[in-house]
Coordinates of N, CA and C in Angstrom, one line a residue:
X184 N 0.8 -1.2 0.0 CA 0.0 0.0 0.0 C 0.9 1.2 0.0
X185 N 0.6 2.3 -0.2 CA 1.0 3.8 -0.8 C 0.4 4.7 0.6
X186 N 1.6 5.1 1.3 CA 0.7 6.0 2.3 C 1.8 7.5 2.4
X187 N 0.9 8.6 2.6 CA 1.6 10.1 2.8 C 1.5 10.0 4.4
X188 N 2.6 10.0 5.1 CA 2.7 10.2 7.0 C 3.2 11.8 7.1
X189 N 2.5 12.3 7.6 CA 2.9 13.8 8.0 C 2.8 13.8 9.5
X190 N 3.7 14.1 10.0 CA 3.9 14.8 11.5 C 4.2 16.2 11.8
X191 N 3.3 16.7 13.4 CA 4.0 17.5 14.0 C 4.2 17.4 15.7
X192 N 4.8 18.0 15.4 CA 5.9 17.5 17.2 C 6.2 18.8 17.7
X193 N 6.0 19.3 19.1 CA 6.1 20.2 19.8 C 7.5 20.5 19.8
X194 N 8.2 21.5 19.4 CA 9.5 21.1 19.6 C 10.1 22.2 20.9
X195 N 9.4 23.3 21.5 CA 9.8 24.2 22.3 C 10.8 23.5 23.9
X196 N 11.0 21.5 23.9 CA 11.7 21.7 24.7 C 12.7 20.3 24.5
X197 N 13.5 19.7 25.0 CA 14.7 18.9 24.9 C 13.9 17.7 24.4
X198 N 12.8 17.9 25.2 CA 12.0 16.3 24.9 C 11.0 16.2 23.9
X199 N 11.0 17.8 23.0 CA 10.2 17.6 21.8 C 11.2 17.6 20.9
X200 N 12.1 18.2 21.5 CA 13.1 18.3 20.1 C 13.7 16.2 19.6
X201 N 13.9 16.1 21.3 CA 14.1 14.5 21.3 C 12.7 13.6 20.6
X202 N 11.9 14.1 20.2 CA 10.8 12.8 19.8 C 10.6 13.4 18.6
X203 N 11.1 14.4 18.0 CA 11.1 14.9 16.6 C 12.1 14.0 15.6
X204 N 13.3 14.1 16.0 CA 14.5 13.3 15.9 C 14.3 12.0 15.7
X205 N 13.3 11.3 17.0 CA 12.7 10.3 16.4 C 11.8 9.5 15.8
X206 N 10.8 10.7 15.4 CA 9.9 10.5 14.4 C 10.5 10.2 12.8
X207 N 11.1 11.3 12.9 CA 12.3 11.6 11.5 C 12.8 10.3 11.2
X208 N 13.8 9.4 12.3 CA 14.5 8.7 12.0 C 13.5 7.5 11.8
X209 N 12.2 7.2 12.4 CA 11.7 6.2 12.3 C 10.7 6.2 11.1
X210 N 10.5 7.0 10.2 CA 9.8 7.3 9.0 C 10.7 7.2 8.2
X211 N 12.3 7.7 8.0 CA 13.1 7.2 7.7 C 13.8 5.9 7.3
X212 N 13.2 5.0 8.2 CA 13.3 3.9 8.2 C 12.3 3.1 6.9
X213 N 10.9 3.8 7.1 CA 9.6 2.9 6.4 C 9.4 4.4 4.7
X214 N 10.3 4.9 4.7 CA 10.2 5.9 3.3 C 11.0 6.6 3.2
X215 N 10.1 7.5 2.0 CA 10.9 8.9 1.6 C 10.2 10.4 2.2
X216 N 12.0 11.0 2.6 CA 11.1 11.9 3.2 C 11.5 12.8 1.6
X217 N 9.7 13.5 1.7 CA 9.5 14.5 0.4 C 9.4 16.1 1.1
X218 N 9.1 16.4 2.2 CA 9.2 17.5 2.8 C 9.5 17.3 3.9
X219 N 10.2 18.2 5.1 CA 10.6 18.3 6.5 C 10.1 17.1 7.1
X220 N 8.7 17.5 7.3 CA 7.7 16.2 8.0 C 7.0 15.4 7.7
X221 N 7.1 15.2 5.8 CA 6.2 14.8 5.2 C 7.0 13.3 4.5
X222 N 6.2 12.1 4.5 CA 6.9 10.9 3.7 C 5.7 10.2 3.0
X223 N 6.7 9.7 1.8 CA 5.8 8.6 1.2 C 6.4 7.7 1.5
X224 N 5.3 6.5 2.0 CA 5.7 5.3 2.3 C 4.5 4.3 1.7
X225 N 5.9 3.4 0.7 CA 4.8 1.7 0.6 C 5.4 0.5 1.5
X226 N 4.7 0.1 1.8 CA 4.5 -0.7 2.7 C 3.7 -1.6 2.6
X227 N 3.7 -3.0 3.8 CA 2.6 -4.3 4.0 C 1.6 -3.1 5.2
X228 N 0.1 -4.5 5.2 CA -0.5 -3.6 6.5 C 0.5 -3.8 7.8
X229 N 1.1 -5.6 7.5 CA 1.6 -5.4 9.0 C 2.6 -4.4 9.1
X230 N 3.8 -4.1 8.4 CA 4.2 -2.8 8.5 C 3.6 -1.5 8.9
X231 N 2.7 -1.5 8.7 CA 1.8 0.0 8.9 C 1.7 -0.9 10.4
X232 N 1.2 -1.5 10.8 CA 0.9 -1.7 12.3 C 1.7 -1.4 13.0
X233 N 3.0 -2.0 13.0 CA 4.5 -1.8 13.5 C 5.3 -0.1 13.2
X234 N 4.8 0.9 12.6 CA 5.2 1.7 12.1 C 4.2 2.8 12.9
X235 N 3.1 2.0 13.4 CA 1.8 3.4 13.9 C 2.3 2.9 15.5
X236 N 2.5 1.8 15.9 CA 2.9 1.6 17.1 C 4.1 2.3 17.6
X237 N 5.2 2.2 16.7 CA 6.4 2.9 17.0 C 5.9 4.5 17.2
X238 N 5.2 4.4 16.3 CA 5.2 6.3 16.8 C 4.5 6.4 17.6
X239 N 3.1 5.9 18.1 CA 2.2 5.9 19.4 C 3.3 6.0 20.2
X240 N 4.5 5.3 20.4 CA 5.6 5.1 21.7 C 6.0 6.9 21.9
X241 N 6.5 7.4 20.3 CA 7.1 8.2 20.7 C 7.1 9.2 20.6
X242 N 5.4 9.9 20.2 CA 4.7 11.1 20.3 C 4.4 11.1 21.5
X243 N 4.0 12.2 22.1 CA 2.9 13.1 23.4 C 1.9 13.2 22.9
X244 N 0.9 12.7 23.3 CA -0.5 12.7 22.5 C -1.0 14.0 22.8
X245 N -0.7 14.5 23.8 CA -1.0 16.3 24.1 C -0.7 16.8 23.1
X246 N 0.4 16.7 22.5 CA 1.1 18.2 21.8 C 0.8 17.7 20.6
X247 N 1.6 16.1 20.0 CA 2.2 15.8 18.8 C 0.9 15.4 18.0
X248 N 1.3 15.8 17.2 CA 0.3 14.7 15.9 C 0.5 14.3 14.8
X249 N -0.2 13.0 14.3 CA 0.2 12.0 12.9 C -0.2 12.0 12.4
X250 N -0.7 12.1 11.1 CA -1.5 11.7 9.7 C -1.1 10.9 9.5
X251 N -1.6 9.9 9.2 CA -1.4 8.8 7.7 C -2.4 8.5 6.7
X252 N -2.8 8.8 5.5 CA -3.4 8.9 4.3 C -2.9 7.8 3.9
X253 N -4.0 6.9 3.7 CA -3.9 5.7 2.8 C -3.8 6.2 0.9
X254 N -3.2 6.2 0.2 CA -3.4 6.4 -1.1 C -3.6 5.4 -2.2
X255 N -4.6 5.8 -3.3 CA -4.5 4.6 -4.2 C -3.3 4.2 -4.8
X256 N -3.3 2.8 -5.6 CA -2.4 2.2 -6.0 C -1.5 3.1 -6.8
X257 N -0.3 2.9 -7.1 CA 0.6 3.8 -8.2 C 0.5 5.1 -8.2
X258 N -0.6 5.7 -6.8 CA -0.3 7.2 -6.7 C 0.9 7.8 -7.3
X259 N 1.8 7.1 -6.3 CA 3.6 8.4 -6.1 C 4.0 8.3 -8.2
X260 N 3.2 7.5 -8.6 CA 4.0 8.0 -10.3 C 3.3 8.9 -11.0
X261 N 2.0 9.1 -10.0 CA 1.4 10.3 -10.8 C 1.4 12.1 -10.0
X262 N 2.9 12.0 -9.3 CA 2.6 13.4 -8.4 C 2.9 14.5 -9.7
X263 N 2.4 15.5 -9.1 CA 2.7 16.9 -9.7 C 3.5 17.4 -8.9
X264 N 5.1 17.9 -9.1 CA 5.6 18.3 -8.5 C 6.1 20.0 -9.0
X265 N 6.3 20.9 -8.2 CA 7.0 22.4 -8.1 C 8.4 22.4 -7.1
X266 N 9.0 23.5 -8.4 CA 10.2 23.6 -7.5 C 11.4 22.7 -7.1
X267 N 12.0 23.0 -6.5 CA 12.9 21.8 -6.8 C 13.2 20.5 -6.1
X268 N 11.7 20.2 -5.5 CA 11.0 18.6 -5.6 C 11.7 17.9 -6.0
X269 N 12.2 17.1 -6.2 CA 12.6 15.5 -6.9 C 11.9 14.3 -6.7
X270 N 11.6 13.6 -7.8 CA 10.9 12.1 -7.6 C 11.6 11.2 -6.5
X271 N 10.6 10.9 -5.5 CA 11.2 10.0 -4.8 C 11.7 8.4 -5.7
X272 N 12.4 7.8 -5.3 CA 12.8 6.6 -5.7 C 12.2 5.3 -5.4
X273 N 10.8 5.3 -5.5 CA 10.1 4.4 -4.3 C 10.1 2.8 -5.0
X274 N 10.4 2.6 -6.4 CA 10.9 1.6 -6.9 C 12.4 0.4 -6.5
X275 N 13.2 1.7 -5.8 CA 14.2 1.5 -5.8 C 14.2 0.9 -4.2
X276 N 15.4 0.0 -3.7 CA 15.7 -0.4 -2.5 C 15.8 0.6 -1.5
X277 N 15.5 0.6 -0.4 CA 15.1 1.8 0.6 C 16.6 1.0 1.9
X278 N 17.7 2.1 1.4 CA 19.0 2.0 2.1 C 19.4 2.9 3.3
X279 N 19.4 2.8 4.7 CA 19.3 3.1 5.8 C 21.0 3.0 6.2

């Protein structure tokens, strides 16, 4: 499946800056990042299970919050992109 994950994370103290970092790094892991906070990710569902759980650990449900948009199939080949955007490589091996 084809999903857009956007986050925001409180960052005004050590411990938002700390769960920003690891939001980053753990979206990082399951895509591409296409803006600051923004990733495309394909993935299995159980991946998405394993990937909504990790973040449940490491957001503040007070401050932070997640999107994840399920998208139709072969979305990411039909984006319209501005500026100087680049096609993510979502064909390609996803190297960490």
């Amino acid at each position: 499946m084809q999903l857009l994950l956007t986050y925001d994370v409180v960052t005004t103290t050590p411990e938002g800056r700390r769960r920003l970092r690891q939001m980053a790094k753990l979206c990082e892991g399951y895509g591409h990042r296409v803006q600051k906070s923004v990733f495309e990710i394909t993935c299995t569902d159980a991946e998405l299970l394993t990937l909504l759980d990790s973040a449940t650990r490491i957001i503040d449900v007070s401050d932070d919050s997640v999107r994840v948009y399920r998208l139709p199939s072969n979305c990411f080949d039909a984006v319209h992109r501005l500026g100087v955007a680049e096609p993510a490589p979502h064909h390609d091996p996803l190297i960490l």
